Amino acid sequence: MKANNWLLHSLVFRLALLIIGSVALAPFSPQAHAFEWKSREIRVGSETDYPPYMVIGEDGQPSGFAVELLEAVGKHVNLTFKYEISNWDAVRERLERGEIDLTPLMAKSASRSNEVDFSETHSIGYDAIFVREHEGKIQSERDLIGKTVIVQAGDFASDRLTERRAAEMKKTGKAPYTLIYTNSGTESLKILVAGDGDAVVCSQVPGLLAVQKHHSRNVRLADRPKLSGYSREYSFAVKKGGTELVTRLNEGLKLVIASGEYSRLYNKWFSDLDPAIREREERARLMLQLAIGFGIAVLTALGALAMVVVFRREVNRKARSLAESELRFKNLVMNLPGVVFSCEMRKGEGDGKFRITYISEFVEKLTGYSAQTFIGCSMNVLMDLIHREDRDQVAHATGENLRKMQRTELDFRIFRRDGSVRWIQARAAAPSVDADGERTVINGIFFDVTEPKRIADLLSQQQSKMAASARLSALGEMAGGIAHEINNPLAIINLRTHQLTQLARKGPVKPDDVNMVATGIEATAQRISKIVRSLQKVSRESEGDPFEAVPVKEIIDETFELCYQRMLNNGISVTLDDFPPDLSIECRRVQISQVLINILNNAFDAVLGRNEKSVHLTVKDIGDKIELSIANSGPQ
C-alpha cells in the first residue's frame, strides 16, 4: 500500500509539473507553431489483443481505451493517425527502429527509456499471477521459483522476469525459473489451460478479461496475485527523438482530462471490471483528476489557493471519515463468526447469472478457499461446493427467494478444500431491486453450524437411550409378573415330563397317554413363546418403524401377556369391554404397546393399597379415531 501511495503522489507531482511547464512553454504551444507532424498522418502501431486498452473491433479497426484516448488527444491538438496492427513484439521492434511514430500504450521502465520517448503517464496497471483453478502451491511471487512461467514476449512482465532471471543466474549460476514466451496474453492463458507451464504473469486487467471472454473457468488469480514492484505506468510511447510529438501529446492529454472526456472514456472501458480492480483504478483516475484540478487552480489565480486548501482538507476529512467507516465495517465483518456475502444480477439475466460482488475473508476459514477466488464469479461456484444430496434443496430455496422476494434460511452441507464436510446455515435477506430496475441484489450470511449439529445429534441419541431406559424400567416393574408368567408354564412342563417318566416305568406306554402329555407340553411351550415374543416387541427401539394398520386386539393381547399375571398375583381384577375384533388403527404398534404398559403400571401403583382393586379397559370406534380408555379404582 505504501508503494502504491508513493506512486500516486509521484504521479500527482509529475502532472503538476506538466501543467505548470505547459504554461511556461505557451509561446511554443501547437497553437502558436506548426510542427512537422501537422503535415502528415502519424503512424501508430496497435496491438491486436490487449483488452480493454487495445482491441480490434468488429469492423477490423483498432479500438480500446488507449486508442480512443489517443484519438481524443489528437482532436485537441490537430493530429491525425494511421494505424498499423500487429502483435506486441512486432509493434515494439518497429517503434524502436523508427518504422512507426508511436504506440498508444507502453509501460515505462529505465531500459525502455533508452529505446523510446514517453509522454506523461495516462493510466496505471498492475501485473498479476494466474494459475490453474486447483493449483494451491503457487500463491505469490516467491512460489514461482523452480516453476515454468508463461509470459508475452516483449511485455513489461517479460522484461522484468527476464532481467531478474539474468541477475539471479549471474549471482548463483542457476535460473530461478523457466520462461515460455508467447505472442499475446490470451495465448499465454490458453497454454496454461492446456496443462503446459505452471503460471502466467501478465497485466491483471487484460488477464481477467481474457479469462472471462474465453470462459477459462479452470484459471484463477493466485491468492496474492499482485507482484512487488510490478505496477505499470502506461504512457504514449514515441520513437526516440520525438520530443516535439511528446510535447503535443502531453498538451492534448491535459486538455482531455480537464474537459471530462478522460472520465467518460474510463467509465466506458472499465465500468464492468472486477469491483476490487475497478476501485483501485478509480482511485488512480481520481488522483489524476485531482492533480489536474490543483494545477489549473494554481495557474488560474493564487487567490484560489486558499479555496483549494480548504477543499483538500474537506476531501481528507471525508476520506478519513470514509476510511474509519470502512475500518469499522471491516472489523465488524471480520469478527462475525460467519461469512457475509453480496451478489447481484443484471436485468434480463437468468438466476444462474447472479455474480458475487463481495464476500468476507472468513470464507477462507470456512471453505479453505480465499475470498478473491469467489469475487466476480457466478453463484454456481458456491453451488459446486455444496453436497450433492443438498443441491436441489438449495436451488429450490434460492428460486423461491427470488420468485417470492422473501428472506430465506436453510441448512446444508459443503465440502471444504481439504475434502472434509461442514454444516452451513445460510440466511439470505429478501432480494432488493435498484430504482431503475437494472440490478437485483441479494445480501446474506453463512454460519458454520457443524458443532451445534453434532451436539443436537448427540442429544437426540441420548434422548433415544433415555427412552429405551424408560421402556426397560417399565418392563422391570413387571419383572415379577413376567417371571411368574413363565414359571407357571415351566412348572407344568416339569410335571408333564415327570408324568412321562412314570408312564415309562410302569411298562408299555400307551400312545393316547403319551399324546395327551405331549399336547400339554406343546401348549405350555407356546404360552412361554408368546410371552417372550410380546417382551421382544415391547422392549425394542421403534423410531424407524413404518406406520401400518394393526388390529387393536393384537396390541392389547401383547400388552396383557406382560402385565396380566402381575395384576392377578396382587389381587387386581382386570376387565375389558367387548369391541369388534376386526377394529384396527394406523400406528407404530410397539409405541402404542409401550404407552399402554406405562398407563397400566401407573394404574397398578394407584390401586395397590386399596381395598377395591380393579382396572377397566374400554375401546370405542368414534369415526376416524379409536379411543382406548383405562379406568382404575385408585384415588381421584
XYZ file of C-alpha atoms in Angstrom:
636
model
C 0.000 0.000 0.000
C 2.882 2.395 0.813
C 4.421 1.738 -2.579
C 1.082 2.482 -4.279
C 0.685 5.737 -2.319
C 4.197 6.808 -3.317
C 3.393 6.022 -6.926
C 0.193 8.084 -6.850
C 1.899 11.016 -5.104
C 4.759 10.992 -7.603
C 2.194 10.875 -10.401
C 0.450 13.927 -8.972
C 3.767 15.765 -8.745
C 4.717 14.966 -12.346
C 1.322 16.050 -13.679
C 1.525 19.304 -11.745
C 4.925 19.982 -13.315
C 3.432 19.136 -16.715
C 0.655 21.715 -16.261
C 2.961 24.435 -14.957
C 5.504 23.661 -17.676
C 2.849 23.879 -20.363
C 2.087 27.441 -19.307
C 5.761 28.368 -19.256
C 6.123 26.986 -22.765
C 2.928 28.651 -24.028
C 4.773 30.569 -26.796
C 5.852 27.195 -28.166
C 2.407 25.566 -27.944
C 0.993 23.764 -31.007
C -1.470 26.612 -31.486
C 1.434 29.059 -31.977
C 3.787 26.891 -34.040
C 3.168 24.266 -36.698
C 5.232 21.155 -36.059
C 6.414 18.765 -38.697
C 3.677 16.336 -37.557
C 0.944 18.580 -38.881
C 1.960 17.885 -42.447
C 1.257 14.158 -42.352
C -0.581 11.360 -40.551
C 1.133 9.892 -37.510
C 1.921 6.191 -37.933
C 0.567 4.315 -34.918
C 1.350 0.706 -34.012
C -1.648 -1.022 -32.353
C -1.660 -4.414 -30.632
C -4.346 -6.935 -31.621
C -5.289 -8.407 -28.245
C -4.799 -6.341 -25.084
C -8.256 -5.563 -23.658
C -9.513 -3.121 -22.561
C -6.594 -0.927 -23.687
C -6.181 -2.098 -27.285
C -8.568 -4.426 -29.167
C -9.731 -4.974 -32.726
C -13.380 -4.006 -33.252
C -15.975 -5.818 -35.356
C -15.082 -3.513 -38.267
C -11.473 -4.693 -38.124
C -10.249 -1.327 -36.846
C -8.280 -0.790 -33.613
C -10.270 0.287 -30.576
C -9.959 0.247 -26.779
C -9.296 2.739 -24.012
C -5.749 3.707 -25.090
C -6.709 4.042 -28.776
C -9.788 6.193 -28.067
C -7.775 8.284 -25.597
C -5.143 8.892 -28.312
C -7.874 9.912 -30.772
C -9.318 12.362 -28.223
C -5.852 13.846 -27.631
C -5.321 14.145 -31.391
C -8.557 16.134 -31.869
C -7.479 18.684 -29.255
C -4.021 19.258 -30.801
C -4.794 18.703 -34.501
C -3.092 15.349 -35.007
C -4.378 12.541 -37.242
C -3.332 8.915 -37.006
C -2.890 5.977 -39.319
C -2.951 2.589 -37.579
C -0.846 -0.445 -38.364
C -1.978 -3.592 -36.499
C 0.400 -6.316 -35.338
C 1.344 -8.372 -32.292
C 3.041 -6.549 -29.451
C 6.575 -7.826 -30.035
C 6.484 -6.600 -33.643
C 4.965 -3.215 -32.625
C 7.752 -2.653 -30.119
C 10.524 -3.602 -32.558
C 9.140 -1.341 -35.325
C 8.867 1.582 -32.889
C 12.486 1.139 -31.806
C 13.610 1.046 -35.470
C 11.593 4.191 -36.270
C 9.279 2.457 -38.764
C 6.263 3.781 -36.832
C 5.919 7.009 -34.838
C 4.156 5.928 -31.645
C 2.063 3.346 -29.835
C -0.816 4.337 -27.511
C 0.260 2.098 -24.638
C 3.633 1.180 -23.200
C 4.701 0.768 -19.575
C 7.623 2.969 -18.556
C 10.895 1.425 -17.445
C 14.520 2.540 -17.269
C 15.595 0.177 -20.046
C 12.761 1.221 -22.353
C 13.592 4.918 -21.829
C 16.831 4.231 -23.704
C 14.850 2.974 -26.702
C 11.775 5.281 -26.893
C 10.458 8.586 -25.524
C 7.461 8.577 -23.175
C 4.606 11.016 -22.629
C 3.248 11.699 -19.171
C 1.528 8.685 -17.542
C -2.129 8.389 -18.604
C -3.146 5.246 -16.623
C -1.777 2.719 -14.162
C -1.924 -1.085 -14.285
C -0.683 -3.941 -12.160
C 0.956 -7.252 -13.004
C -0.526 -10.427 -11.531
C -0.084 -14.192 -11.388
C -2.695 -16.534 -12.914
C -2.752 -20.265 -12.082
C -4.960 -23.260 -12.793
C -8.067 -23.458 -10.599
C -6.894 -26.223 -8.264
C -3.254 -25.132 -8.137
C -2.561 -24.441 -4.458
C 1.243 -24.430 -4.425
C 1.618 -21.099 -6.268
C 0.100 -18.359 -4.130
C 2.537 -15.454 -4.561
C 5.650 -14.314 -6.432
C 8.109 -16.299 -4.298
C 6.320 -19.541 -5.242
C 7.409 -19.066 -8.896
C 10.932 -20.279 -8.026
C 11.604 -23.585 -9.733
C 8.464 -23.288 -11.868
C 7.755 -22.752 -15.582
C 6.306 -19.262 -16.142
C 4.433 -18.199 -19.303
C 4.773 -14.535 -20.449
C 4.028 -12.479 -23.549
C 7.216 -11.736 -25.498
C 8.283 -8.084 -25.215
C 5.717 -7.386 -22.494
C 6.584 -5.449 -19.347
C 6.336 -8.650 -17.289
C 8.593 -10.437 -19.792
C 11.221 -7.691 -19.484
C 11.169 -7.715 -15.691
C 11.216 -11.513 -15.324
C 13.989 -11.837 -17.915
C 16.058 -9.190 -16.100
C 15.530 -10.852 -12.725
C 16.386 -14.287 -14.102
C 19.614 -12.942 -15.659
C 20.606 -11.228 -12.405
C 19.958 -14.405 -10.391
C 21.918 -16.561 -12.866
C 24.838 -14.135 -12.661
C 24.689 -14.296 -8.884
C 24.124 -18.026 -8.290
C 24.695 -19.697 -11.654
C 21.153 -21.110 -11.565
C 17.980 -19.915 -13.283
C 15.244 -19.305 -10.672
C 12.512 -20.265 -13.155
C 11.945 -21.265 -16.794
C 10.207 -18.796 -19.150
C 7.883 -19.652 -22.057
C 7.337 -16.710 -24.432
C 4.064 -16.187 -26.378
C 2.622 -13.608 -28.788
C -0.253 -12.466 -26.518
C -1.731 -12.729 -23.044
C -4.641 -14.788 -24.412
C -2.195 -17.296 -25.947
C -0.401 -17.497 -22.573
C -3.633 -18.370 -20.763
C -4.554 -20.968 -23.401
C -1.205 -22.693 -22.897
C -1.797 -22.710 -19.129
C -5.281 -24.216 -19.621
C -3.788 -26.895 -21.862
C -1.625 -28.019 -18.948
C 1.744 -26.620 -20.069
C 3.649 -24.421 -17.653
C 2.761 -23.639 -14.042
C 1.671 -19.986 -14.084
C 1.077 -16.943 -16.306
C 2.411 -13.495 -15.379
C 0.663 -10.683 -17.214
C -1.230 -7.449 -16.659
C -4.098 -8.149 -14.266
C -6.949 -6.376 -16.088
C -6.319 -7.825 -19.596
C -5.733 -11.214 -17.976
C -9.071 -11.181 -16.162
C -10.910 -10.062 -19.292
C -9.268 -12.823 -21.327
C -10.336 -15.399 -18.724
C -13.934 -14.116 -18.884
C -14.000 -13.902 -22.683
C -12.729 -17.433 -23.266
C -14.667 -18.943 -20.346
C -11.479 -20.312 -18.788
C -13.241 -21.365 -15.585
C -10.298 -23.513 -14.533
C -7.969 -20.474 -14.416
C -7.926 -18.051 -11.494
C -5.832 -15.352 -9.883
C -3.297 -16.605 -7.369
C -4.222 -15.957 -3.723
C -1.821 -12.985 -3.548
C -1.737 -12.083 -7.237
C -0.029 -8.665 -7.337
C 3.758 -8.733 -7.759
C 6.010 -6.395 -5.834
C 7.427 -3.608 -7.980
C 5.293 -4.618 -10.950
C 2.991 -1.605 -11.226
C 2.809 -0.257 -14.776
C 2.843 3.460 -15.594
C 1.167 3.358 -19.021
C 2.051 6.197 -21.413
C 2.113 7.102 -25.095
C 5.475 5.815 -26.422
C 7.152 7.778 -29.260
C 10.173 6.748 -31.334
C 13.432 8.038 -29.924
C 13.980 11.739 -30.600
C 10.269 12.567 -30.905
C 10.386 15.306 -28.259
C 8.080 17.654 -30.157
C 5.434 14.940 -30.582
C 5.661 14.091 -26.871
C 5.118 17.771 -26.013
C 1.986 17.967 -28.133
C 0.638 14.653 -26.744
C 1.152 15.924 -23.179
C -0.698 19.127 -24.035
C -3.597 17.166 -25.537
C -3.707 14.779 -22.561
C -4.042 17.750 -20.205
C -6.959 19.128 -22.236
C -8.713 15.746 -22.444
C -8.541 15.302 -18.665
C -9.678 18.856 -17.947
C -12.657 18.533 -20.311
C -14.005 15.425 -18.560
C -13.561 13.308 -21.678
C -10.969 11.157 -19.896
C -13.596 10.197 -17.265
C -16.114 9.282 -19.955
C -13.633 7.025 -21.746
C -12.527 5.447 -18.475
C -16.112 4.626 -17.456
C -16.844 3.230 -20.895
C -13.998 0.713 -20.853
C -13.529 -0.073 -17.153
C -17.042 0.054 -15.614
C -17.635 -3.717 -15.908
C -14.348 -4.815 -14.358
C -13.934 -6.735 -11.117
C -15.038 -4.408 -8.238
C -11.728 -4.558 -6.374
C -9.703 -3.718 -9.509
C -12.215 -1.079 -10.561
C -11.901 0.579 -7.160
C -8.122 0.671 -7.400
C -8.195 2.018 -10.970
C -10.827 4.545 -9.922
C -8.580 5.817 -7.143
C -5.740 6.267 -9.621
C -8.055 8.089 -12.030
C -9.371 10.349 -9.270
C -5.817 11.210 -8.277
C -5.121 12.192 -11.890
C -8.183 14.425 -11.944
C -7.281 15.927 -8.570
C -3.793 16.739 -9.853
C -5.209 18.458 -12.946
C -7.711 20.387 -10.825
C -4.979 21.508 -8.488
C -2.702 22.554 -11.341
C -5.437 24.575 -13.042
C -6.245 26.269 -9.736
C -2.575 27.272 -9.263
C -2.331 28.616 -12.823
C -5.656 30.440 -12.686
C -5.091 32.566 -9.578
C -3.002 32.472 -6.447
C -6.019 33.750 -4.590
C -7.783 30.426 -5.252
C -5.088 28.585 -3.311
C -6.925 29.056 -0.040
C -10.070 27.506 -1.530
C -8.045 24.557 -2.812
C -6.525 24.062 0.649
C -9.977 24.149 2.244
C -11.276 21.797 -0.388
C -8.417 19.353 0.123
C -8.905 19.484 3.872
C -12.567 18.637 3.380
C -11.652 15.831 0.998
C -9.148 14.496 3.505
C -11.671 14.773 6.316
C -14.265 12.887 4.315
C -11.640 10.395 3.190
C -10.655 9.808 6.813
C -14.308 9.519 7.789
C -14.871 7.047 4.954
C -11.737 5.120 5.918
C -12.891 4.983 9.532
C -16.334 3.761 8.424
C -14.738 1.147 6.206
C -12.479 0.098 9.092
C -15.455 -0.218 11.458
C -17.335 -2.234 8.851
C -14.286 -4.419 8.215
C -13.747 -5.024 11.932
C -17.424 -5.873 12.361
C -17.397 -8.299 9.446
C -14.046 -9.818 10.440
C -15.289 -10.500 13.982
C -18.531 -12.110 12.864
C -18.492 -15.922 13.211
C -19.814 -16.201 9.681
C -19.312 -15.272 6.017
C -21.004 -12.069 4.819
C -21.737 -12.038 1.096
C -23.447 -9.927 -1.551
C -24.371 -10.900 -5.100
C -26.190 -9.174 -7.936
C -27.888 -9.956 -11.228
C -28.313 -7.577 -14.165
C -31.716 -7.032 -15.757
C -32.620 -9.668 -18.351
C -30.278 -12.332 -16.987
C -31.442 -15.640 -15.517
C -30.969 -16.999 -11.988
C -27.644 -18.532 -12.932
C -26.247 -15.077 -13.770
C -26.006 -13.949 -10.144
C -22.415 -12.930 -9.537
C -20.642 -12.484 -6.222
C -19.644 -8.854 -5.700
C -18.444 -9.162 -2.092
C -17.560 -11.975 0.292
C -15.786 -11.595 3.635
C -12.378 -13.062 4.438
C -13.918 -15.584 6.880
C -14.837 -17.668 3.806
C -11.229 -18.942 3.696
C -11.552 -20.340 7.223
C -14.911 -21.900 6.340
C -14.106 -23.381 2.905
C -10.321 -23.331 2.558
C -10.581 -21.024 -0.498
C -9.592 -17.330 -0.414
C -12.206 -14.595 -0.811
C -10.505 -13.475 -4.064
C -11.388 -16.875 -5.563
C -15.107 -16.051 -5.398
C -15.196 -12.318 -6.276
C -16.765 -11.777 -9.701
C -17.664 -15.440 -10.096
C -21.101 -16.919 -10.722
C -23.053 -18.253 -7.730
C -22.575 -21.654 -9.389
C -19.051 -21.607 -7.943
C -20.574 -21.832 -4.458
C -23.083 -24.416 -5.702
C -20.159 -26.663 -6.727
C -19.066 -26.819 -3.068
C -22.482 -27.984 -1.829
C -23.048 -31.646 -1.047
C -24.835 -33.330 -3.958
C -27.685 -34.503 -1.721
C -28.416 -30.900 -0.689
C -28.087 -29.084 -4.051
C -31.725 -29.496 -5.118
C -32.901 -28.102 -1.771
C -30.581 -25.072 -2.065
C -31.544 -24.441 -5.719
C -35.259 -24.602 -4.820
C -34.828 -22.236 -1.850
C -32.841 -19.781 -3.996
C -35.542 -19.820 -6.671
C -38.268 -19.237 -4.059
C -36.254 -16.394 -2.558
C -36.131 -14.659 -5.943
C -39.675 -15.532 -7.053
C -41.436 -14.520 -3.823
C -38.940 -11.762 -2.908
C -38.712 -13.076 0.647
C -35.916 -13.909 3.087
C -34.556 -17.444 3.185
C -32.983 -19.592 5.890
C -31.807 -23.174 5.374
C -29.143 -25.668 6.429
C -26.975 -27.677 4.047
C -23.587 -29.374 3.798
C -20.490 -28.228 1.905
C -17.156 -29.786 1.051
C -14.088 -27.866 2.216
C -10.979 -27.657 0.072
C -9.416 -30.476 2.140
C -12.437 -32.736 1.444
C -13.999 -32.511 4.915
C -17.742 -31.847 5.270
C -19.184 -28.881 7.202
C -22.807 -27.996 8.004
C -23.764 -24.466 6.920
C -26.741 -22.339 7.914
C -27.476 -19.741 5.213
C -29.580 -16.661 5.887
C -30.376 -14.516 2.858
C -32.310 -11.262 3.001
C -35.181 -10.608 0.618
C -33.835 -9.512 -2.812
C -33.740 -5.758 -3.438
C -34.039 -4.058 -6.821
C -32.441 -0.662 -7.532
C -34.502 2.358 -8.524
C -34.144 1.877 -12.294
C -34.760 -1.879 -12.066
C -31.408 -2.725 -13.645
C -29.910 -4.712 -10.766
C -31.260 -7.262 -8.295
C -29.133 -7.628 -5.162
C -29.182 -10.367 -2.508
C -27.230 -9.989 0.734
C -26.764 -12.689 3.327
C -24.526 -14.554 5.740
C -23.291 -18.130 6.149
C -22.728 -19.669 9.586
C -20.781 -22.832 10.392
C -23.230 -24.939 12.442
C -21.281 -28.204 12.315
C -20.658 -28.256 16.067
C -24.271 -27.362 17.068
C -25.460 -30.072 14.659
C -23.113 -32.586 16.272
C -24.356 -31.643 19.753
C -28.001 -31.856 18.623
C -27.379 -35.328 17.175
C -25.689 -36.351 20.410
C -28.662 -35.078 22.447
C -31.040 -36.972 20.166
C -29.053 -40.142 20.714
C -29.105 -39.570 24.486
C -32.862 -38.999 24.403
C -33.289 -42.267 22.487
C -31.195 -44.045 25.107
C -33.256 -42.464 27.904
C -36.464 -43.592 26.181
C -35.044 -47.105 25.899
C -34.117 -46.979 29.602
C -37.656 -45.882 30.435
C -39.039 -48.805 28.471
C -36.753 -51.232 30.250
C -37.658 -49.626 33.579
C -41.347 -50.176 32.869
C -40.654 -53.781 31.968
C -38.547 -54.095 35.114
C -41.522 -53.097 37.224
C -43.395 -56.017 35.669
C -40.474 -58.408 36.014
C -42.076 -60.298 38.903
C -45.267 -60.836 36.974
C -43.370 -61.851 33.836
C -41.253 -64.316 35.837
C -44.413 -65.800 37.334
C -45.963 -65.942 33.857
C -43.010 -68.031 32.684
C -42.500 -70.056 35.900
C -46.056 -71.427 35.895
C -45.736 -72.914 32.372
C -42.284 -74.240 33.246
C -43.771 -75.985 36.311
C -46.449 -77.533 34.091
C -43.796 -78.709 31.620
C -41.805 -80.178 34.514
C -44.952 -82.001 35.794
C -45.764 -83.368 32.345
C -42.188 -84.594 31.966
C -42.482 -86.367 35.322
C -45.711 -87.987 34.099
C -43.917 -89.322 31.014
C -41.198 -90.761 33.237
C -43.795 -92.535 35.465
C -45.587 -93.929 32.429
C -42.314 -95.317 31.101
C -41.519 -97.024 34.446
C -44.893 -98.784 34.649
C -44.256 -100.745 31.481
C -45.524 -100.432 27.928
C -46.620 -96.825 27.202
C -49.994 -96.272 25.577
C -49.944 -93.826 22.597
C -53.022 -91.968 23.877
C -51.334 -91.296 27.225
C -48.155 -90.010 25.528
C -50.174 -87.841 23.114
C -52.120 -86.251 25.987
C -48.933 -85.412 27.918
C -47.138 -84.130 24.765
C -50.137 -81.964 23.845
C -49.988 -80.363 27.302
C -46.252 -79.692 26.985
C -46.696 -78.172 23.479
C -49.497 -75.856 24.645
C -47.432 -74.718 27.626
C -44.322 -74.090 25.420
C -46.431 -71.962 23.045
C -47.581 -69.963 26.059
C -43.949 -69.235 27.032
C -43.066 -68.386 23.392
C -45.970 -65.942 23.223
C -44.799 -64.176 26.394
C -41.216 -63.903 25.040
C -42.407 -62.518 21.672
C -44.502 -59.885 23.457
C -41.483 -58.904 25.568
C -39.276 -58.596 22.461
C -41.765 -56.412 20.635
C -42.413 -54.015 23.508
C -38.750 -53.596 24.541
C -37.174 -52.868 21.121
C -36.457 -49.460 19.512
C -39.293 -48.462 17.176
C -38.455 -44.944 15.898
C -37.695 -46.243 12.421
C -40.756 -48.475 12.116
C -43.241 -47.603 9.355
C -46.862 -46.811 10.174
C -49.100 -49.803 9.441
C -52.669 -50.962 10.056
C -52.626 -53.117 13.222
C -55.632 -54.856 14.879
C -56.323 -53.262 18.277
C -56.908 -56.712 19.775
C -53.337 -57.812 18.912
C -51.864 -54.761 20.663
C -53.937 -55.336 23.816
C -53.178 -59.079 23.866
C -49.425 -58.463 23.514
C -49.530 -55.935 26.372
C -51.644 -58.143 28.666
C -49.219 -61.040 28.208
C -46.663 -58.956 30.135
C -48.745 -57.424 32.923
C -51.850 -59.540 33.490
C -50.191 -62.073 35.831
C -48.653 -59.291 37.930
C -52.127 -57.764 38.377
C -53.626 -61.153 39.221
C -50.904 -62.013 41.761
C -51.683 -58.795 43.654
C -55.432 -59.314 43.688
C -56.224 -56.745 40.998
C -59.105 -57.580 38.701
C -58.662 -56.560 35.083
C -61.660 -56.294 32.774
C -62.036 -55.381 29.102
C -65.248 -54.386 27.370
C -66.128 -56.213 24.182
C -65.260 -54.463 20.888
C -65.193 -55.502 17.229
C -62.298 -57.977 16.721
C -61.501 -56.502 13.274
C -61.021 -52.961 14.618
C -57.566 -51.658 13.560
C -55.517 -48.418 13.731
C -52.692 -46.886 11.643
C -49.721 -46.706 14.036
C -46.361 -47.989 15.178
C -47.617 -50.914 17.263
C -44.635 -51.009 19.638
C -45.136 -47.368 20.640
C -48.815 -47.946 21.452
C -47.887 -51.037 23.495
C -45.274 -49.032 25.409
C -47.847 -46.333 26.226
C -50.345 -48.957 27.444
C -47.702 -50.597 29.669
C -46.840 -47.236 31.278
C -50.532 -46.469 31.947
C -51.170 -49.976 33.346
C -48.106 -49.631 35.603
C -49.496 -46.314 36.872
C -52.879 -47.985 37.459
C -51.161 -50.821 39.364
C -49.461 -48.335 41.694
C -52.720 -46.375 42.165
C -54.841 -49.360 43.341
C -52.200 -51.495 45.092
C -53.022 -50.352 48.646
C -56.775 -50.022 48.147
C -59.481 -52.347 49.386
C -61.064 -52.443 45.972
C -58.530 -53.205 43.301
C -59.771 -53.010 39.755
C -58.636 -51.841 36.313
C -61.087 -51.472 33.451
C -60.277 -51.016 29.716
C -62.686 -49.635 27.107
C -62.201 -49.450 23.303
C -64.505 -47.237 21.195
C -64.702 -46.583 17.467
C -65.550 -42.859 17.042
C -65.418 -42.358 13.298
C -61.907 -41.677 12.046
C -60.395 -42.250 15.515
C -60.080 -45.105 18.043
C -60.495 -44.169 21.709
C -58.864 -46.503 24.274
C -59.518 -45.523 27.899
C -58.238 -47.104 31.127
C -60.036 -46.533 34.443
C -58.958 -47.738 37.903
C -60.283 -47.744 41.468
C -57.471 -45.625 42.808
C -57.923 -42.225 44.484
C -59.400 -39.420 42.383
